[in-house]
Amino acid sequence: MSIKLGVALLAAGWLAGARAETAKPNIIFILADDIGYGDLGCYGATKIKTPVLDRFAKEGRRFTDAHSPAAVCTPTRYAFMTGEYAFRQQGTGILPGIAGLIVAPGRMTVPGMLKLAGYTTGVVGKWHLGLGTTPTDYNTEIKPGPLEIGFDYAWLLPATGDRTPCVWVENHRVVGLDPKDPIKLDYSVGRGSPRSFVNGIPRIGEQVGGKAALWKDDEICDVLSGKAIAFIEQNKDKPFFLYLATHDIHVPRVPNARFKGTSQCGVRGDAVQSFDWTVGQVLAALERLKLAENTLVIVTSDNGGVLDNNGPDKEHGVGSPEANNGHAFNGPLRGTKGSAYEGGTRVPFIARWPGHIPTGDSAALLCHADMLASFAALTGQKLPETAAPDSFNVLPALLGDKTGREVLVEQGGVLALRKGTWKLIPPAQGGKVKRGKKGGAAPGAQLYDLATDLGETRNVADQHPDLVESMTAQLDKIRDAGRSRP
Ligand code: CA
């Protein structure tokens, strides 16, 4: 083949590829931390102002029955990443900062699948899926991590703000680490209730060393939005996937001074307004770069809201219900973060893709674990049979069709089951679901009809024993089968 012809073929192939790629929207998945169903103005908040998200909800589609896969951080993030319910895997509970990576390299993930579809993939923000091997050594090349499971770029808050290490990790390295001042972490200190201090704030796990690399808590929102925008700018000419996981509004809540006192709900409300600002920065960058029309943006939260404080650290939590000022952070829902009631997992979820996603509200039932199958459908990727065992393709629901899932497992302290608007919470004993004879639910099952009782106030299990039995059997089957994807 002549060089000229080869170049011509390459050019033709490149053009065809470029044309095909332009049909693929950029995807930005913004995952807030601990923001509840009632925390945003567009979901009913009045004492917290979220003008960016309120407008975003008008421009996109507001989902009213969307769920995080679990009621706490790590299992939600695991299920989002893999399309597998976290309860299927040991070791997917809330991780310390010394835990190794819990997503096995080689398995199908959201970024891995999108890479196959031709996307450049990045993660910015809170990781909390483990790094390296236990116990993580932050003084060397830290892997495996996000780069080993499908991301091209990573800027990470390794675990969560209330636990060490309090340093940024970029790709495989701690940013700004002085090798003469290595990081040593001791998780026998501060376990249970925070007792060690970094930057004057109590943390779980003691950090010695790494002084030059410490993050500044009140700059976290600025750092994350800056890194997110830089990733978008660098990849504006090709399809990209950005997973932006904010730290707002998890404890310790240290919103920048410019947000302090701006809400009517204390520091917790101020942190929600900081989150609104972060989303605004990303949306403004999309406008500036003329990418808004060709970008699917989803904003949601990793679990329900909670009115907690930071152990003895009243300053960086809420401190008191008085500060919260009567704000219903989970709206009309019962329960909080960690709970099997709807307040544990039903979260804000707004999707915008101009010209493709119709505006308005949707009552479709869906969860973050569905993103893998849905993004695969969107980008024309076929998932292997064994991949993403609990990920449903809810793309039709995202694009405006009313239907979502019929059945969803909600992972709180126990596993609960949604079937349409019915909600079953099996009886719990020692954190495990208690079984009656013949496998049915033991006395104490709770059944709610969310269509008429969204607040889960009237247990109607006694009136519907057949439904309790069939839903209990269905939950057993989903658990035992190891998969639930259609
Ligand atoms: Ca969380």
PDB file of N, CA, C and O in Angstrom, residues 225-280:
ATOM      1  N   SER A 225     -14.522  21.545  41.660  1.00  0.00           N
ATOM      2  CA  SER A 225     -15.139  22.149  40.479  1.00  0.00           C
ATOM      3  C   SER A 225     -14.055  22.550  39.477  1.00  0.00           C
ATOM      4  O   SER A 225     -14.229  22.386  38.265  1.00  0.00           O
ATOM      5  N   GLY A 226     -12.909  23.024  39.972  1.00  0.00           N
ATOM      6  CA  GLY A 226     -11.815  23.390  39.076  1.00  0.00           C
ATOM      7  C   GLY A 226     -11.277  22.193  38.299  1.00  0.00           C
ATOM      8  O   GLY A 226     -11.046  22.275  37.089  1.00  0.00           O
ATOM      9  N   LYS A 227     -11.107  21.091  38.991  1.00  0.00           N
ATOM     10  CA  LYS A 227     -10.597  19.886  38.316  1.00  0.00           C
ATOM     11  C   LYS A 227     -11.627  19.337  37.328  1.00  0.00           C
ATOM     12  O   LYS A 227     -11.274  18.829  36.253  1.00  0.00           O
ATOM     13  N   ALA A 228     -12.900  19.418  37.691  1.00  0.00           N
ATOM     14  CA  ALA A 228     -13.956  18.943  36.788  1.00  0.00           C
ATOM     15  C   ALA A 228     -13.961  19.772  35.505  1.00  0.00           C
ATOM     16  O   ALA A 228     -14.024  19.235  34.392  1.00  0.00           O
ATOM     17  N   ILE A 229     -13.873  21.072  35.666  1.00  0.00           N
ATOM     18  CA  ILE A 229     -13.905  21.961  34.494  1.00  0.00           C
ATOM     19  C   ILE A 229     -12.652  21.755  33.629  1.00  0.00           C
ATOM     20  O   ILE A 229     -12.734  21.736  32.405  1.00  0.00           O
ATOM     21  N   ALA A 230     -11.506  21.569  34.277  1.00  0.00           N
ATOM     22  CA  ALA A 230     -10.280  21.317  33.510  1.00  0.00           C
ATOM     23  C   ALA A 230     -10.417  20.047  32.677  1.00  0.00           C
ATOM     24  O   ALA A 230     -10.008  20.004  31.505  1.00  0.00           O
ATOM     25  N   PHE A 231     -11.019  19.014  33.261  1.00  0.00           N
ATOM     26  CA  PHE A 231     -11.215  17.758  32.515  1.00  0.00           C
ATOM     27  C   PHE A 231     -12.136  17.994  31.312  1.00  0.00           C
ATOM     28  O   PHE A 231     -11.878  17.505  30.205  1.00  0.00           O
ATOM     29  N   ILE A 232     -13.195  18.751  31.539  1.00  0.00           N
ATOM     30  CA  ILE A 232     -14.130  19.039  30.441  1.00  0.00           C
ATOM     31  C   ILE A 232     -13.419  19.824  29.332  1.00  0.00           C
ATOM     32  O   ILE A 232     -13.546  19.494  28.146  1.00  0.00           O
ATOM     33  N   GLU A 233     -12.664  20.829  29.724  1.00  0.00           N
ATOM     34  CA  GLU A 233     -11.950  21.649  28.727  1.00  0.00           C
ATOM     35  C   GLU A 233     -10.971  20.806  27.918  1.00  0.00           C
ATOM     36  O   GLU A 233     -10.891  20.925  26.698  1.00  0.00           O
ATOM     37  N   GLN A 234     -10.249  19.938  28.623  1.00  0.00           N
ATOM     38  CA  GLN A 234      -9.240  19.135  27.929  1.00  0.00           C
ATOM     39  C   GLN A 234      -9.851  18.115  26.963  1.00  0.00           C
ATOM     40  O   GLN A 234      -9.184  17.649  26.048  1.00  0.00           O
ATOM     41  N   ASN A 235     -11.098  17.779  27.200  1.00  0.00           N
ATOM     42  CA  ASN A 235     -11.713  16.729  26.389  1.00  0.00           C
ATOM     43  C   ASN A 235     -12.918  17.221  25.604  1.00  0.00           C
ATOM     44  O   ASN A 235     -13.749  16.424  25.171  1.00  0.00           O
ATOM     45  N   LYS A 236     -12.983  18.506  25.370  1.00  0.00           N
ATOM     46  CA  LYS A 236     -14.186  19.088  24.770  1.00  0.00           C
ATOM     47  C   LYS A 236     -14.424  18.639  23.333  1.00  0.00           C
ATOM     48  O   LYS A 236     -15.538  18.716  22.839  1.00  0.00           O
ATOM     49  N   ASP A 237     -13.351  18.161  22.673  1.00  0.00           N
ATOM     50  CA  ASP A 237     -13.494  17.807  21.263  1.00  0.00           C
ATOM     51  C   ASP A 237     -13.764  16.332  21.035  1.00  0.00           C
ATOM     52  O   ASP A 237     -13.757  15.867  19.895  1.00  0.00           O
ATOM     53  N   LYS A 238     -13.965  15.572  22.106  1.00  0.00           N
ATOM     54  CA  LYS A 238     -14.240  14.137  21.933  1.00  0.00           C
ATOM     55  C   LYS A 238     -15.280  13.737  22.953  1.00  0.00           C
ATOM     56  O   LYS A 238     -15.502  14.453  23.931  1.00  0.00           O
ATOM     57  N   PRO A 239     -15.933  12.603  22.747  1.00  0.00           N
ATOM     58  CA  PRO A 239     -16.916  12.199  23.751  1.00  0.00           C
ATOM     59  C   PRO A 239     -16.216  11.912  25.078  1.00  0.00           C
ATOM     60  O   PRO A 239     -15.190  11.230  25.104  1.00  0.00           O
ATOM     61  N   PHE A 240     -16.761  12.463  26.150  1.00  0.00           N
ATOM     62  CA  PHE A 240     -16.157  12.203  27.457  1.00  0.00           C
ATOM     63  C   PHE A 240     -17.214  11.807  28.471  1.00  0.00           C
ATOM     64  O   PHE A 240     -18.400  12.138  28.324  1.00  0.00           O
ATOM     65  N   PHE A 241     -16.756  11.096  29.469  1.00  0.00           N
ATOM     66  CA  PHE A 241     -17.585  10.760  30.625  1.00  0.00           C
ATOM     67  C   PHE A 241     -16.889  11.314  31.850  1.00  0.00           C
ATOM     68  O   PHE A 241     -15.711  11.036  32.087  1.00  0.00           O
ATOM     69  N   LEU A 242     -17.609  12.114  32.608  1.00  0.00           N
ATOM     70  CA  LEU A 242     -17.072  12.651  33.854  1.00  0.00           C
ATOM     71  C   LEU A 242     -17.949  12.208  35.014  1.00  0.00           C
ATOM     72  O   LEU A 242     -19.157  12.446  35.011  1.00  0.00           O
ATOM     73  N   TYR A 243     -17.330  11.552  35.970  1.00  0.00           N
ATOM     74  CA  TYR A 243     -18.007  11.198  37.216  1.00  0.00           C
ATOM     75  C   TYR A 243     -17.512  12.185  38.261  1.00  0.00           C
ATOM     76  O   TYR A 243     -16.348  12.136  38.661  1.00  0.00           O
ATOM     77  N   LEU A 244     -18.382  13.112  38.628  1.00  0.00           N
ATOM     78  CA  LEU A 244     -18.017  14.149  39.609  1.00  0.00           C
ATOM     79  C   LEU A 244     -18.728  13.837  40.918  1.00  0.00           C
ATOM     80  O   LEU A 244     -19.958  13.930  41.003  1.00  0.00           O
ATOM     81  N   ALA A 245     -17.959  13.421  41.903  1.00  0.00           N
ATOM     82  CA  ALA A 245     -18.528  13.028  43.197  1.00  0.00           C
ATOM     83  C   ALA A 245     -18.131  14.090  44.229  1.00  0.00           C
ATOM     84  O   ALA A 245     -16.982  14.123  44.667  1.00  0.00           O
ATOM     85  N   THR A 246     -19.058  14.936  44.572  1.00  0.00           N
ATOM     86  CA  THR A 246     -18.728  16.021  45.493  1.00  0.00           C
ATOM     87  C   THR A 246     -18.623  15.501  46.922  1.00  0.00           C
ATOM     88  O   THR A 246     -19.097  14.412  47.231  1.00  0.00           O
ATOM     89  N   HIS A 247     -18.004  16.302  47.767  1.00  0.00           N
ATOM     90  CA  HIS A 247     -18.014  15.962  49.190  1.00  0.00           C
ATOM     91  C   HIS A 247     -19.162  16.644  49.901  1.00  0.00           C
ATOM     92  O   HIS A 247     -19.559  16.215  50.988  1.00  0.00           O
ATOM     93  N   ASP A 248     -19.683  17.700  49.316  1.00  0.00           N
ATOM     94  CA  ASP A 248     -20.879  18.320  49.900  1.00  0.00           C
ATOM     95  C   ASP A 248     -22.035  17.359  49.786  1.00  0.00           C
ATOM     96  O   ASP A 248     -22.286  16.817  48.717  1.00  0.00           O
ATOM     97  N   ILE A 249     -22.759  17.048  50.894  1.00  0.00           N
ATOM     98  CA  ILE A 249     -22.732  17.789  52.138  1.00  0.00           C
ATOM     99  C   ILE A 249     -22.362  16.889  53.337  1.00  0.00           C
ATOM    100  O   ILE A 249     -22.813  17.110  54.466  1.00  0.00           O
ATOM    101  N   HIS A 250     -21.491  15.910  53.069  1.00  0.00           N
ATOM    102  CA  HIS A 250     -21.062  14.992  54.126  1.00  0.00           C
ATOM    103  C   HIS A 250     -20.303  15.748  55.225  1.00  0.00           C
ATOM    104  O   HIS A 250     -19.693  16.780  54.953  1.00  0.00           O
ATOM    105  N   VAL A 251     -20.332  15.201  56.435  1.00  0.00           N
ATOM    106  CA  VAL A 251     -19.506  15.774  57.510  1.00  0.00           C
ATOM    107  C   VAL A 251     -18.045  15.418  57.272  1.00  0.00           C
ATOM    108  O   VAL A 251     -17.757  14.381  56.698  1.00  0.00           O
ATOM    109  N   PRO A 252     -17.073  16.200  57.711  1.00  0.00           N
ATOM    110  CA  PRO A 252     -17.286  17.504  58.331  1.00  0.00           C
ATOM    111  C   PRO A 252     -17.731  18.533  57.295  1.00  0.00           C
ATOM    112  O   PRO A 252     -17.189  18.567  56.195  1.00  0.00           O
ATOM    113  N   ARG A 253     -18.711  19.311  57.661  1.00  0.00           N
ATOM    114  CA  ARG A 253     -19.237  20.293  56.716  1.00  0.00           C
ATOM    115  C   ARG A 253     -18.480  21.595  56.914  1.00  0.00           C
ATOM    116  O   ARG A 253     -18.647  22.274  57.910  1.00  0.00           O
ATOM    117  N   VAL A 254     -17.652  21.897  55.933  1.00  0.00           N
ATOM    118  CA  VAL A 254     -16.814  23.098  56.019  1.00  0.00           C
ATOM    119  C   VAL A 254     -16.989  23.908  54.733  1.00  0.00           C
ATOM    120  O   VAL A 254     -16.070  24.013  53.921  1.00  0.00           O
ATOM    121  N   PRO A 255     -18.192  24.432  54.525  1.00  0.00           N
ATOM    122  CA  PRO A 255     -18.366  25.233  53.308  1.00  0.00           C
ATOM    123  C   PRO A 255     -17.449  26.443  53.334  1.00  0.00           C
ATOM    124  O   PRO A 255     -17.104  26.942  54.402  1.00  0.00           O
ATOM    125  N   ASN A 256     -17.043  26.869  52.168  1.00  0.00           N
ATOM    126  CA  ASN A 256     -16.188  28.055  52.068  1.00  0.00           C
ATOM    127  C   ASN A 256     -16.875  29.250  52.728  1.00  0.00           C
ATOM    128  O   ASN A 256     -18.103  29.324  52.770  1.00  0.00           O
ATOM    129  N   ALA A 257     -16.063  30.179  53.202  1.00  0.00           N
ATOM    130  CA  ALA A 257     -16.597  31.345  53.935  1.00  0.00           C
ATOM    131  C   ALA A 257     -17.689  32.064  53.150  1.00  0.00           C
ATOM    132  O   ALA A 257     -18.617  32.615  53.733  1.00  0.00           O
ATOM    133  N   ARG A 258     -17.594  32.025  51.820  1.00  0.00           N
ATOM    134  CA  ARG A 258     -18.596  32.773  51.045  1.00  0.00           C
ATOM    135  C   ARG A 258     -19.987  32.150  51.118  1.00  0.00           C
ATOM    136  O   ARG A 258     -20.968  32.768  50.720  1.00  0.00           O
ATOM    137  N   PHE A 259     -20.084  30.900  51.609  1.00  0.00           N
ATOM    138  CA  PHE A 259     -21.400  30.261  51.763  1.00  0.00           C
ATOM    139  C   PHE A 259     -21.904  30.309  53.210  1.00  0.00           C
ATOM    140  O   PHE A 259     -23.053  29.977  53.477  1.00  0.00           O
ATOM    141  N   LYS A 260     -21.053  30.683  54.125  1.00  0.00           N
ATOM    142  CA  LYS A 260     -21.417  30.614  55.544  1.00  0.00           C
ATOM    143  C   LYS A 260     -22.559  31.562  55.877  1.00  0.00           C
ATOM    144  O   LYS A 260     -22.503  32.749  55.552  1.00  0.00           O
ATOM    145  N   GLY A 261     -23.573  31.000  56.488  1.00  0.00           N
ATOM    146  CA  GLY A 261     -24.712  31.804  56.909  1.00  0.00           C
ATOM    147  C   GLY A 261     -25.642  32.197  55.774  1.00  0.00           C
ATOM    148  O   GLY A 261     -26.535  33.018  55.952  1.00  0.00           O
ATOM    149  N   THR A 262     -25.466  31.608  54.580  1.00  0.00           N
ATOM    150  CA  THR A 262     -26.302  32.010  53.449  1.00  0.00           C
ATOM    151  C   THR A 262     -27.640  31.274  53.416  1.00  0.00           C
ATOM    152  O   THR A 262     -28.570  31.707  52.757  1.00  0.00           O
ATOM    153  N   SER A 263     -27.732  30.130  54.109  1.00  0.00           N
ATOM    154  CA  SER A 263     -29.021  29.429  54.164  1.00  0.00           C
ATOM    155  C   SER A 263     -29.690  29.725  55.499  1.00  0.00           C
ATOM    156  O   SER A 263     -29.089  30.337  56.386  1.00  0.00           O
ATOM    157  N   GLN A 264     -30.893  29.247  55.631  1.00  0.00           N
ATOM    158  CA  GLN A 264     -31.586  29.393  56.921  1.00  0.00           C
ATOM    159  C   GLN A 264     -31.548  28.102  57.716  1.00  0.00           C
ATOM    160  O   GLN A 264     -32.356  27.893  58.618  1.00  0.00           O
ATOM    161  N   CYS A 265     -30.625  27.209  57.371  1.00  0.00           N
ATOM    162  CA  CYS A 265     -30.568  25.894  58.027  1.00  0.00           C
ATOM    163  C   CYS A 265     -29.173  25.584  58.551  1.00  0.00           C
ATOM    164  O   CYS A 265     -28.748  24.423  58.537  1.00  0.00           O
ATOM    165  N   GLY A 266     -28.452  26.591  58.962  1.00  0.00           N
ATOM    166  CA  GLY A 266     -27.144  26.338  59.547  1.00  0.00           C
ATOM    167  C   GLY A 266     -26.143  25.856  58.509  1.00  0.00           C
ATOM    168  O   GLY A 266     -26.342  25.983  57.296  1.00  0.00           O
ATOM    169  N   VAL A 267     -25.061  25.280  59.025  1.00  0.00           N
ATOM    170  CA  VAL A 267     -23.952  24.909  58.148  1.00  0.00           C
ATOM    171  C   VAL A 267     -24.355  23.811  57.168  1.00  0.00           C
ATOM    172  O   VAL A 267     -23.854  23.741  56.040  1.00  0.00           O
ATOM    173  N   ARG A 268     -25.306  22.980  57.566  1.00  0.00           N
ATOM    174  CA  ARG A 268     -25.762  21.931  56.656  1.00  0.00           C
ATOM    175  C   ARG A 268     -26.422  22.544  55.413  1.00  0.00           C
ATOM    176  O   ARG A 268     -26.148  22.137  54.274  1.00  0.00           O
ATOM    177  N   GLY A 269     -27.281  23.516  55.631  1.00  0.00           N
ATOM    178  CA  GLY A 269     -27.924  24.201  54.501  1.00  0.00           C
ATOM    179  C   GLY A 269     -26.912  24.970  53.658  1.00  0.00           C
ATOM    180  O   GLY A 269     -27.007  24.995  52.424  1.00  0.00           O
ATOM    181  N   ASP A 270     -25.931  25.572  54.322  1.00  0.00           N
ATOM    182  CA  ASP A 270     -24.882  26.299  53.590  1.00  0.00           C
ATOM    183  C   ASP A 270     -24.120  25.346  52.660  1.00  0.00           C
ATOM    184  O   ASP A 270     -23.752  25.711  51.543  1.00  0.00           O
ATOM    185  N   ALA A 271     -23.898  24.119  53.145  1.00  0.00           N
ATOM    186  CA  ALA A 271     -23.176  23.130  52.331  1.00  0.00           C
ATOM    187  C   ALA A 271     -24.000  22.716  51.111  1.00  0.00           C
ATOM    188  O   ALA A 271     -23.457  22.481  50.027  1.00  0.00           O
ATOM    189  N   VAL A 272     -25.327  22.636  51.267  1.00  0.00           N
ATOM    190  CA  VAL A 272     -26.178  22.334  50.104  1.00  0.00           C
ATOM    191  C   VAL A 272     -26.042  23.462  49.080  1.00  0.00           C
ATOM    192  O   VAL A 272     -25.938  23.220  47.871  1.00  0.00           O
ATOM    193  N   GLN A 273     -25.991  24.692  49.570  1.00  0.00           N
ATOM    194  CA  GLN A 273     -25.861  25.827  48.643  1.00  0.00           C
ATOM    195  C   GLN A 273     -24.485  25.840  47.977  1.00  0.00           C
ATOM    196  O   GLN A 273     -24.347  26.275  46.835  1.00  0.00           O
ATOM    197  N   SER A 274     -23.492  25.340  48.681  1.00  0.00           N
ATOM    198  CA  SER A 274     -22.173  25.167  48.074  1.00  0.00           C
ATOM    199  C   SER A 274     -22.245  24.138  46.940  1.00  0.00           C
ATOM    200  O   SER A 274     -21.655  24.326  45.870  1.00  0.00           O
ATOM    201  N   PHE A 275     -22.989  23.075  47.164  1.00  0.00           N
ATOM    202  CA  PHE A 275     -23.172  22.065  46.108  1.00  0.00           C
ATOM    203  C   PHE A 275     -23.855  22.683  44.889  1.00  0.00           C
ATOM    204  O   PHE A 275     -23.452  22.447  43.743  1.00  0.00           O
ATOM    205  N   ASP A 276     -24.859  23.478  45.138  1.00  0.00           N
ATOM    206  CA  ASP A 276     -25.571  24.148  44.039  1.00  0.00           C
ATOM    207  C   ASP A 276     -24.600  25.003  43.213  1.00  0.00           C
ATOM    208  O   ASP A 276     -24.637  25.000  41.985  1.00  0.00           O
ATOM    209  N   TRP A 277     -23.707  25.692  43.911  1.00  0.00           N
ATOM    210  CA  TRP A 277     -22.688  26.509  43.231  1.00  0.00           C
ATOM    211  C   TRP A 277     -21.788  25.629  42.360  1.00  0.00           C
ATOM    212  O   TRP A 277     -21.480  25.970  41.212  1.00  0.00           O
ATOM    213  N   THR A 278     -21.359  24.485  42.903  1.00  0.00           N
ATOM    214  CA  THR A 278     -20.486  23.581  42.142  1.00  0.00           C
ATOM    215  C   THR A 278     -21.151  23.139  40.847  1.00  0.00           C
ATOM    216  O   THR A 278     -20.551  23.182  39.771  1.00  0.00           O
ATOM    217  N   VAL A 279     -22.407  22.726  40.953  1.00  0.00           N
ATOM    218  CA  VAL A 279     -23.128  22.312  39.739  1.00  0.00           C
ATOM    219  C   VAL A 279     -23.195  23.484  38.761  1.00  0.00           C
ATOM    220  O   VAL A 279     -23.014  23.320  37.551  1.00  0.00           O
ATOM    221  N   GLY A 280     -23.403  24.672  39.300  1.00  0.00           N
ATOM    222  CA  GLY A 280     -23.470  25.860  38.455  1.00  0.00           C
ATOM    223  C   GLY A 280     -22.176  26.102  37.687  1.00  0.00           C
ATOM    224  O   GLY A 280     -22.205  26.507  36.523  1.00  0.00           O
TER     225      GLY A 280
END
